[in-house]
Amino acid sequence: VQLQASGGGLVQAGGSLRLSCTISGPTFIIAAIYWFRQAPGNQRELVASISSGDSTNYADSVKGRFTISKDDAKNTGYLQMDNLRPEDTAVYYCNADLSVASGGSWYPQDVRGQGTLVTVSS
């Protein structure tokens, strides 16, 4: 199973970006998708998560500005980022908790993707 993040770029403060996280591979079910970010010199932080039942959680710093969602039919998760601030500048990563079919059984698998850079200019 592979996970591909995309959608990063350069945007002015107050602008918007939408990140995508596409999962591909053998038969699987998405249990949860997570978006993390890491700014230079900082630890990686959890930005948002969404469960299989579409229950969402957000870091306090992005509540009201970011929206996480997923399209199970497209095996894709999204992070809509509005009213971006310079402090949102970071490499954004998506992770997914999956149940993967193999040999007639289902197995949990944690998949991590490469990051996509978001730069917000003031």
mmCIF file of N, CA and C in Angstrom:
data_model
loop_
_atom_site.group_PDB
_atom_site.id
_atom_site.type_symbol
_atom_site.label_atom_id
_atom_site.label_comp_id
_atom_site.label_asym_id
_atom_site.label_seq_id
_atom_site.Cartn_x
_atom_site.Cartn_y
_atom_site.Cartn_z
ATOM 1 N N VAL A 1 0.850 -1.187 0.000
ATOM 2 C CA VAL A 1 0.000 0.000 0.000
ATOM 3 C C VAL A 1 0.884 1.235 0.000
ATOM 4 N N GLN A 2 0.514 2.210 -0.828
ATOM 5 C CA GLN A 2 1.283 3.455 -0.898
ATOM 6 C C GLN A 2 0.379 4.642 -0.642
ATOM 7 N N LEU A 3 0.993 5.726 -0.167
ATOM 8 C CA LEU A 3 0.248 6.924 0.180
ATOM 9 C C LEU A 3 0.975 8.110 -0.443
ATOM 10 N N GLN A 4 0.249 8.932 -1.172
ATOM 11 C CA GLN A 4 0.848 10.063 -1.884
ATOM 12 C C GLN A 4 0.164 11.347 -1.441
ATOM 13 N N ALA A 5 0.949 12.260 -0.884
ATOM 14 C CA ALA A 5 0.420 13.575 -0.496
ATOM 15 C C ALA A 5 0.767 14.597 -1.560
ATOM 16 N N SER A 6 -0.142 15.534 -1.786
ATOM 17 C CA SER A 6 0.089 16.572 -2.788
ATOM 18 C C SER A 6 -0.712 17.819 -2.440
ATOM 19 N N GLY A 7 -0.444 18.897 -3.162
ATOM 20 C CA GLY A 7 -1.236 20.110 -3.011
ATOM 21 C C GLY A 7 -0.537 21.255 -2.328
ATOM 22 N N GLY A 8 0.679 21.031 -1.838
ATOM 23 C CA GLY A 8 1.393 22.111 -1.185
ATOM 24 C C GLY A 8 1.813 23.186 -2.169
ATOM 25 N N GLY A 9 2.284 24.295 -1.636
ATOM 26 C CA GLY A 9 2.735 25.387 -2.488
ATOM 27 C C GLY A 9 2.945 26.646 -1.695
ATOM 28 N N LEU A 10 3.115 27.739 -2.432
ATOM 29 C CA LEU A 10 3.338 29.058 -1.834
ATOM 30 C C LEU A 10 2.036 29.855 -1.922
ATOM 31 N N VAL A 11 1.634 30.438 -0.815
ATOM 32 C CA VAL A 11 0.400 31.213 -0.783
ATOM 33 C C VAL A 11 0.588 32.401 0.149
ATOM 34 N N GLN A 12 -0.116 33.478 -0.122
ATOM 35 C CA GLN A 12 -0.051 34.641 0.753
ATOM 36 C C GLN A 12 -0.920 34.433 1.993
ATOM 37 N N ALA A 13 -0.570 35.116 3.052
ATOM 38 C CA ALA A 13 -1.379 35.058 4.272
ATOM 39 C C ALA A 13 -2.829 35.410 3.947
ATOM 40 N N GLY A 14 -3.736 34.646 4.530
ATOM 41 C CA GLY A 14 -5.150 34.821 4.246
ATOM 42 C C GLY A 14 -5.667 33.953 3.126
ATOM 43 N N GLY A 15 -4.754 33.332 2.399
ATOM 44 C CA GLY A 15 -5.137 32.494 1.277
ATOM 45 C C GLY A 15 -5.507 31.085 1.698
ATOM 46 N N SER A 16 -5.754 30.244 0.696
ATOM 47 C CA SER A 16 -6.202 28.872 0.938
ATOM 48 C C SER A 16 -5.404 27.878 0.095
ATOM 49 N N LEU A 17 -5.318 26.680 0.604
ATOM 50 C CA LEU A 17 -4.757 25.549 -0.128
ATOM 51 C C LEU A 17 -5.546 24.304 0.258
ATOM 52 N N ARG A 18 -5.598 23.328 -0.646
ATOM 53 C CA ARG A 18 -6.185 22.038 -0.303
ATOM 54 C C ARG A 18 -5.158 20.945 -0.548
ATOM 55 N N LEU A 19 -4.837 20.218 0.492
ATOM 56 C CA LEU A 19 -3.913 19.095 0.386
ATOM 57 C C LEU A 19 -4.713 17.816 0.147
ATOM 58 N N SER A 20 -4.115 16.920 -0.638
ATOM 59 C CA SER A 20 -4.739 15.623 -0.908
ATOM 60 C C SER A 20 -3.806 14.506 -0.467
ATOM 61 N N CYS A 21 -4.397 13.398 -0.089
ATOM 62 C CA CYS A 21 -3.652 12.228 0.382
ATOM 63 C C CYS A 21 -4.310 11.006 -0.269
ATOM 64 N N THR A 22 -3.686 10.480 -1.302
ATOM 65 C CA THR A 22 -4.273 9.385 -2.070
ATOM 66 C C THR A 22 -3.600 8.070 -1.709
ATOM 67 N N ILE A 23 -4.414 7.079 -1.421
ATOM 68 C CA ILE A 23 -3.920 5.768 -0.997
ATOM 69 C C ILE A 23 -4.180 4.763 -2.114
ATOM 70 N N SER A 24 -3.163 3.949 -2.413
ATOM 71 C CA SER A 24 -3.317 2.965 -3.470
ATOM 72 C C SER A 24 -2.717 1.633 -3.032
ATOM 73 N N GLY A 25 -3.230 0.560 -3.614
ATOM 74 C CA GLY A 25 -2.690 -0.754 -3.295
ATOM 75 C C GLY A 25 -3.777 -1.811 -3.265
ATOM 76 N N PRO A 26 -3.482 -2.945 -2.634
ATOM 77 C CA PRO A 26 -4.445 -4.038 -2.546
ATOM 78 C C PRO A 26 -5.688 -3.629 -1.754
ATOM 79 N N THR A 27 -6.622 -4.510 -1.637
ATOM 80 C CA THR A 27 -7.881 -4.225 -0.961
ATOM 81 C C THR A 27 -7.637 -3.755 0.466
ATOM 82 N N PHE A 28 -8.214 -2.617 0.812
ATOM 83 C CA PHE A 28 -8.062 -2.087 2.151
ATOM 84 C C PHE A 28 -9.285 -1.259 2.527
ATOM 85 N N ILE A 29 -9.392 -1.019 3.810
ATOM 86 C CA ILE A 29 -10.421 -0.142 4.363
ATOM 87 C C ILE A 29 -9.707 0.934 5.174
ATOM 88 N N ILE A 30 -10.130 2.177 4.999
ATOM 89 C CA ILE A 30 -9.522 3.275 5.741
ATOM 90 C C ILE A 30 -10.141 3.346 7.136
ATOM 91 N N ALA A 31 -9.303 3.198 8.154
ATOM 92 C CA ALA A 31 -9.786 3.324 9.525
ATOM 93 C C ALA A 31 -9.656 4.766 10.024
ATOM 94 N N ALA A 32 -8.601 5.436 9.612
ATOM 95 C CA ALA A 32 -8.393 6.825 10.017
ATOM 96 C C ALA A 32 -7.326 7.450 9.129
ATOM 97 N N ILE A 33 -7.424 8.752 8.971
ATOM 98 C CA ILE A 33 -6.405 9.533 8.264
ATOM 99 C C ILE A 33 -5.964 10.666 9.175
ATOM 100 N N TYR A 34 -4.681 10.901 9.194
ATOM 101 C CA TYR A 34 -4.095 11.944 10.023
ATOM 102 C C TYR A 34 -3.261 12.884 9.155
ATOM 103 N N TRP A 35 -3.315 14.165 9.480
ATOM 104 C CA TRP A 35 -2.409 15.141 8.884
ATOM 105 C C TRP A 35 -1.514 15.680 9.999
ATOM 106 N N PHE A 36 -0.198 15.605 9.765
ATOM 107 C CA PHE A 36 0.801 16.164 10.659
ATOM 108 C C PHE A 36 1.514 17.297 9.930
ATOM 109 N N ARG A 37 2.228 18.108 10.673
ATOM 110 C CA ARG A 37 3.102 19.089 10.054
ATOM 111 C C ARG A 37 4.355 19.257 10.912
ATOM 112 N N GLN A 38 5.419 19.666 10.237
ATOM 113 C CA GLN A 38 6.676 19.919 10.926
ATOM 114 C C GLN A 38 7.328 21.137 10.319
ATOM 115 N N ALA A 39 7.488 22.161 11.144
ATOM 116 C CA ALA A 39 8.189 23.372 10.725
ATOM 117 C C ALA A 39 9.655 23.235 11.104
ATOM 118 N N PRO A 40 10.550 23.951 10.423
ATOM 119 C CA PRO A 40 11.975 23.874 10.740
ATOM 120 C C PRO A 40 12.240 24.160 12.207
ATOM 121 N N GLY A 41 12.984 23.265 12.857
ATOM 122 C CA GLY A 41 13.329 23.448 14.254
ATOM 123 C C GLY A 41 12.251 23.046 15.225
ATOM 124 N N ASN A 42 11.105 22.621 14.698
ATOM 125 C CA ASN A 42 9.997 22.232 15.582
ATOM 126 C C ASN A 42 9.739 20.729 15.506
ATOM 127 N N GLN A 43 9.056 20.240 16.530
ATOM 128 C CA GLN A 43 8.648 18.844 16.504
ATOM 129 C C GLN A 43 7.432 18.682 15.593
ATOM 130 N N ARG A 44 7.242 17.465 15.111
ATOM 131 C CA ARG A 44 6.064 17.170 14.292
ATOM 132 C C ARG A 44 4.830 17.246 15.182
ATOM 133 N N GLU A 45 3.798 17.906 14.683
ATOM 134 C CA GLU A 45 2.568 18.019 15.448
ATOM 135 C C GLU A 45 1.385 17.499 14.646
ATOM 136 N N LEU A 46 0.429 16.946 15.367
ATOM 137 C CA LEU A 46 -0.796 16.468 14.742
ATOM 138 C C LEU A 46 -1.713 17.653 14.485
ATOM 139 N N VAL A 47 -2.110 17.817 13.245
ATOM 140 C CA VAL A 47 -2.949 18.939 12.851
ATOM 141 C C VAL A 47 -4.423 18.557 12.875
ATOM 142 N N ALA A 48 -4.748 17.406 12.291
ATOM 143 C CA ALA A 48 -6.149 16.996 12.206
ATOM 144 C C ALA A 48 -6.226 15.496 11.964
ATOM 145 N N SER A 49 -7.359 14.921 12.342
ATOM 146 C CA SER A 49 -7.589 13.498 12.090
ATOM 147 C C SER A 49 -9.065 13.279 11.777
ATOM 148 N N ILE A 50 -9.312 12.193 11.051
ATOM 149 C CA ILE A 50 -10.689 11.817 10.724
ATOM 150 C C ILE A 50 -10.802 10.301 10.805
ATOM 151 N N SER A 51 -11.872 9.823 11.427
ATOM 152 C CA SER A 51 -12.056 8.393 11.608
ATOM 153 C C SER A 51 -12.877 7.809 10.460
ATOM 154 N N SER A 52 -13.035 6.495 10.485
ATOM 155 C CA SER A 52 -13.830 5.824 9.467
ATOM 156 C C SER A 52 -15.270 6.327 9.463
ATOM 157 N N GLY A 53 -15.748 6.735 10.623
ATOM 158 C CA GLY A 53 -17.099 7.256 10.728
ATOM 159 C C GLY A 53 -17.194 8.753 10.558
ATOM 160 N N ASP A 54 -16.102 9.368 10.079
ATOM 161 C CA ASP A 54 -16.039 10.803 9.792
ATOM 162 C C ASP A 54 -16.041 11.676 11.044
ATOM 163 N N SER A 55 -15.649 11.110 12.176
ATOM 164 C CA SER A 55 -15.438 11.926 13.363
ATOM 165 C C SER A 55 -14.097 12.640 13.220
ATOM 166 N N THR A 56 -14.078 13.952 13.496
ATOM 167 C CA THR A 56 -12.881 14.745 13.255
ATOM 168 C C THR A 56 -12.345 15.361 14.545
ATOM 169 N N ASN A 57 -11.042 15.609 14.532
ATOM 170 C CA ASN A 57 -10.379 16.328 15.613
ATOM 171 C C ASN A 57 -9.343 17.265 15.015
ATOM 172 N N TYR A 58 -9.146 18.403 15.687
ATOM 173 C CA TYR A 58 -8.215 19.411 15.189
ATOM 174 C C TYR A 58 -7.335 19.937 16.316
ATOM 175 N N ALA A 59 -6.127 20.329 15.961
ATOM 176 C CA ALA A 59 -5.285 21.071 16.878
ATOM 177 C C ALA A 59 -5.927 22.435 17.120
ATOM 178 N N ASP A 60 -5.752 22.951 18.331
ATOM 179 C CA ASP A 60 -6.354 24.247 18.658
ATOM 180 C C ASP A 60 -5.903 25.340 17.692
ATOM 181 N N SER A 61 -4.673 25.238 17.210
ATOM 182 C CA SER A 61 -4.109 26.284 16.363
ATOM 183 C C SER A 61 -4.770 26.371 14.990
ATOM 184 N N VAL A 62 -5.509 25.338 14.586
ATOM 185 C CA VAL A 62 -6.117 25.342 13.247
ATOM 186 C C VAL A 62 -7.640 25.259 13.281
ATOM 187 N N LYS A 63 -8.208 25.138 14.461
ATOM 188 C CA LYS A 63 -9.671 25.028 14.565
ATOM 189 C C LYS A 63 -10.336 26.250 13.945
ATOM 190 N N GLY A 64 -11.362 25.990 13.145
ATOM 191 C CA GLY A 64 -12.075 27.068 12.489
ATOM 192 C C GLY A 64 -11.450 27.524 11.185
ATOM 193 N N ARG A 65 -10.241 27.056 10.891
ATOM 194 C CA ARG A 65 -9.565 27.448 9.645
ATOM 195 C C ARG A 65 -9.319 26.259 8.723
ATOM 196 N N PHE A 66 -9.053 25.082 9.303
ATOM 197 C CA PHE A 66 -8.759 23.888 8.523
ATOM 198 C C PHE A 66 -9.930 22.911 8.618
ATOM 199 N N THR A 67 -10.151 22.175 7.537
ATOM 200 C CA THR A 67 -11.196 21.158 7.506
ATOM 201 C C THR A 67 -10.641 19.874 6.907
ATOM 202 N N ILE A 68 -10.737 18.793 7.665
ATOM 203 C CA ILE A 68 -10.293 17.489 7.167
ATOM 204 C C ILE A 68 -11.509 16.720 6.657
ATOM 205 N N SER A 69 -11.315 15.990 5.581
ATOM 206 C CA SER A 69 -12.402 15.182 5.029
ATOM 207 C C SER A 69 -11.790 13.995 4.281
ATOM 208 N N LYS A 70 -12.631 13.075 3.843
ATOM 209 C CA LYS A 70 -12.157 11.960 3.036
ATOM 210 C C LYS A 70 -13.238 11.503 2.089
ATOM 211 N N ASP A 71 -12.793 10.921 1.002
ATOM 212 C CA ASP A 71 -13.691 10.326 0.015
ATOM 213 C C ASP A 71 -13.312 8.855 -0.080
ATOM 214 N N ASP A 72 -14.070 7.995 0.572
ATOM 215 C CA ASP A 72 -13.724 6.576 0.611
ATOM 216 C C ASP A 72 -13.745 5.950 -0.781
ATOM 217 N N ALA A 73 -14.637 6.419 -1.639
ATOM 218 C CA ALA A 73 -14.711 5.861 -2.992
ATOM 219 C C ALA A 73 -13.444 6.149 -3.786
ATOM 220 N N LYS A 74 -12.791 7.282 -3.480
ATOM 221 C CA LYS A 74 -11.561 7.637 -4.184
ATOM 222 C C LYS A 74 -10.316 7.298 -3.382
ATOM 223 N N ASN A 75 -10.495 6.716 -2.190
ATOM 224 C CA ASN A 75 -9.366 6.386 -1.313
ATOM 225 C C ASN A 75 -8.472 7.607 -1.088
ATOM 226 N N THR A 76 -9.092 8.718 -0.855
ATOM 227 C CA THR A 76 -8.356 9.979 -0.745
ATOM 228 C C THR A 76 -8.836 10.776 0.465
ATOM 229 N N GLY A 77 -7.885 11.345 1.173
ATOM 230 C CA GLY A 77 -8.183 12.268 2.247
ATOM 231 C C GLY A 77 -7.791 13.671 1.831
ATOM 232 N N TYR A 78 -8.418 14.659 2.467
ATOM 233 C CA TYR A 78 -8.160 16.051 2.109
ATOM 234 C C TYR A 78 -7.953 16.886 3.376
ATOM 235 N N LEU A 79 -7.193 17.947 3.221
ATOM 236 C CA LEU A 79 -7.066 18.955 4.265
ATOM 237 C C LEU A 79 -7.257 20.309 3.590
ATOM 238 N N GLN A 80 -8.436 20.903 3.788
ATOM 239 C CA GLN A 80 -8.713 22.234 3.280
ATOM 240 C C GLN A 80 -8.203 23.239 4.291
ATOM 241 N N MET A 81 -7.314 24.106 3.845
ATOM 242 C CA MET A 81 -6.686 25.076 4.742
ATOM 243 C C MET A 81 -7.069 26.479 4.281
ATOM 244 N N ASP A 82 -7.818 27.177 5.098
ATOM 245 C CA ASP A 82 -8.271 28.533 4.791
ATOM 246 C C ASP A 82 -7.664 29.528 5.772
ATOM 247 N N ASN A 83 -7.680 30.795 5.381
ATOM 248 C CA ASN A 83 -7.143 31.862 6.233
ATOM 249 C C ASN A 83 -5.748 31.487 6.758
ATOM 250 N N LEU A 84 -4.894 31.082 5.841
ATOM 251 C CA LEU A 84 -3.551 30.634 6.217
ATOM 252 C C LEU A 84 -2.732 31.759 6.815
ATOM 253 N N ARG A 85 -1.873 31.383 7.743
ATOM 254 C CA ARG A 85 -0.997 32.328 8.435
ATOM 255 C C ARG A 85 0.452 31.934 8.199
ATOM 256 N N PRO A 86 1.388 32.866 8.319
ATOM 257 C CA PRO A 86 2.802 32.508 8.155
ATOM 258 C C PRO A 86 3.235 31.374 9.088
ATOM 259 N N GLU A 87 2.663 31.305 10.268
ATOM 260 C CA GLU A 87 3.040 30.237 11.199
ATOM 261 C C GLU A 87 2.522 28.867 10.783
ATOM 262 N N ASP A 88 1.715 28.793 9.740
ATOM 263 C CA ASP A 88 1.288 27.506 9.188
ATOM 264 C C ASP A 88 2.334 26.922 8.244
ATOM 265 N N THR A 89 3.370 27.689 7.951
ATOM 266 C CA THR A 89 4.432 27.212 7.068
ATOM 267 C C THR A 89 5.096 25.972 7.660
ATOM 268 N N ALA A 90 5.116 24.897 6.889
ATOM 269 C CA ALA A 90 5.662 23.626 7.367
ATOM 270 C C ALA A 90 5.601 22.603 6.243
ATOM 271 N N VAL A 91 6.255 21.470 6.478
ATOM 272 C CA VAL A 91 6.038 20.303 5.629
ATOM 273 C C VAL A 91 4.860 19.531 6.234
ATOM 274 N N TYR A 92 3.865 19.264 5.423
ATOM 275 C CA TYR A 92 2.665 18.559 5.865
ATOM 276 C C TYR A 92 2.738 17.100 5.415
ATOM 277 N N TYR A 93 2.440 16.199 6.341
ATOM 278 C CA TYR A 93 2.486 14.765 6.087
ATOM 279 C C TYR A 93 1.114 14.149 6.371
ATOM 280 N N CYS A 94 0.752 13.153 5.594
ATOM 281 C CA CYS A 94 -0.443 12.399 5.945
ATOM 282 C C CYS A 94 -0.068 10.955 6.289
ATOM 283 N N ASN A 95 -0.757 10.417 7.257
ATOM 284 C CA ASN A 95 -0.660 9.024 7.656
ATOM 285 C C ASN A 95 -2.052 8.421 7.578
ATOM 286 N N ALA A 96 -2.096 7.101 7.414
ATOM 287 C CA ALA A 96 -3.382 6.423 7.395
ATOM 288 C C ALA A 96 -3.297 5.123 8.169
ATOM 289 N N ASP A 97 -4.336 4.856 8.949
ATOM 290 C CA ASP A 97 -4.520 3.554 9.577
ATOM 291 C C ASP A 97 -5.476 2.768 8.694
ATOM 292 N N LEU A 98 -5.016 1.617 8.240
ATOM 293 C CA LEU A 98 -5.806 0.819 7.309
ATOM 294 C C LEU A 98 -6.051 -0.578 7.849
ATOM 295 N N SER A 99 -7.072 -1.227 7.330
ATOM 296 C CA SER A 99 -7.234 -2.672 7.449
ATOM 297 C C SER A 99 -7.016 -3.221 6.045
ATOM 298 N N VAL A 100 -6.008 -4.066 5.898
ATOM 299 C CA VAL A 100 -5.609 -4.567 4.583
ATOM 300 C C VAL A 100 -5.983 -6.039 4.464
ATOM 301 N N ALA A 101 -6.613 -6.402 3.353
ATOM 302 C CA ALA A 101 -7.007 -7.790 3.133
ATOM 303 C C ALA A 101 -5.815 -8.610 2.649
ATOM 304 N N SER A 102 -5.630 -9.781 3.264
ATOM 305 C CA SER A 102 -4.539 -10.672 2.859
ATOM 306 C C SER A 102 -4.875 -12.093 3.286
ATOM 307 N N GLY A 103 -4.891 -13.014 2.329
ATOM 308 C CA GLY A 103 -5.127 -14.426 2.641
ATOM 309 C C GLY A 103 -6.436 -14.697 3.345
ATOM 310 N N GLY A 104 -7.457 -13.934 3.023
ATOM 311 C CA GLY A 104 -8.764 -14.152 3.618
ATOM 312 C C GLY A 104 -8.967 -13.500 4.963
ATOM 313 N N SER A 105 -7.968 -12.777 5.438
ATOM 314 C CA SER A 105 -8.089 -12.076 6.722
ATOM 315 C C SER A 105 -7.773 -10.594 6.523
ATOM 316 N N TRP A 106 -8.066 -9.821 7.567
ATOM 317 C CA TRP A 106 -7.781 -8.383 7.557
ATOM 318 C C TRP A 106 -6.698 -8.093 8.578
ATOM 319 N N TYR A 107 -5.757 -7.251 8.193
ATOM 320 C CA TYR A 107 -4.635 -6.926 9.063
ATOM 321 C C TYR A 107 -4.498 -5.420 9.158
ATOM 322 N N PRO A 108 -4.186 -4.912 10.356
ATOM 323 C CA PRO A 108 -3.967 -3.470 10.473
ATOM 324 C C PRO A 108 -2.637 -3.065 9.866
ATOM 325 N N GLN A 109 -2.612 -1.923 9.235
ATOM 326 C CA GLN A 109 -1.373 -1.401 8.662
ATOM 327 C C GLN A 109 -1.374 0.112 8.789
ATOM 328 N N ASP A 110 -0.264 0.627 9.253
ATOM 329 C CA ASP A 110 -0.064 2.073 9.374
ATOM 330 C C ASP A 110 0.797 2.513 8.197
ATOM 331 N N VAL A 111 0.288 3.415 7.393
ATOM 332 C CA VAL A 111 0.992 3.850 6.189
ATOM 333 C C VAL A 111 1.350 5.325 6.313
ATOM 334 N N ARG A 112 2.570 5.644 5.946
ATOM 335 C CA ARG A 112 3.033 7.039 6.004
ATOM 336 C C ARG A 112 3.462 7.488 4.617
ATOM 337 N N GLY A 113 3.180 8.737 4.309
ATOM 338 C CA GLY A 113 3.551 9.278 3.015
ATOM 339 C C GLY A 113 4.656 10.306 3.145
ATOM 340 N N GLN A 114 5.162 10.731 1.991
ATOM 341 C CA GLN A 114 6.154 11.803 2.000
ATOM 342 C C GLN A 114 5.447 13.118 2.254
ATOM 343 N N GLY A 115 6.148 14.116 2.590
ATOM 344 C CA GLY A 115 5.540 15.386 2.909
ATOM 345 C C GLY A 115 5.338 16.272 1.697
ATOM 346 N N THR A 116 4.506 17.279 1.902
ATOM 347 C CA THR A 116 4.314 18.317 0.890
ATOM 348 C C THR A 116 4.493 19.662 1.584
ATOM 349 N N LEU A 117 5.284 20.543 0.959
ATOM 350 C CA LEU A 117 5.672 21.794 1.603
ATOM 351 C C LEU A 117 4.606 22.864 1.395
ATOM 352 N N VAL A 118 4.213 23.491 2.494
ATOM 353 C CA VAL A 118 3.297 24.633 2.469
ATOM 354 C C VAL A 118 4.056 25.843 2.992
ATOM 355 N N THR A 119 4.114 26.896 2.187
ATOM 356 C CA THR A 119 4.795 28.127 2.570
ATOM 357 C C THR A 119 3.796 29.266 2.511
ATOM 358 N N VAL A 120 3.630 29.962 3.625
ATOM 359 C CA VAL A 120 2.697 31.083 3.696
ATOM 360 C C VAL A 120 3.498 32.360 3.896
ATOM 361 N N SER A 121 3.398 33.260 2.945
ATOM 362 C CA SER A 121 4.141 34.516 3.025
ATOM 363 C C SER A 121 3.287 35.603 3.676
ATOM 364 N N SER A 122 3.962 36.500 4.370
ATOM 365 C CA SER A 122 3.228 37.578 5.067
ATOM 366 C C SER A 122 3.038 38.791 4.178
#
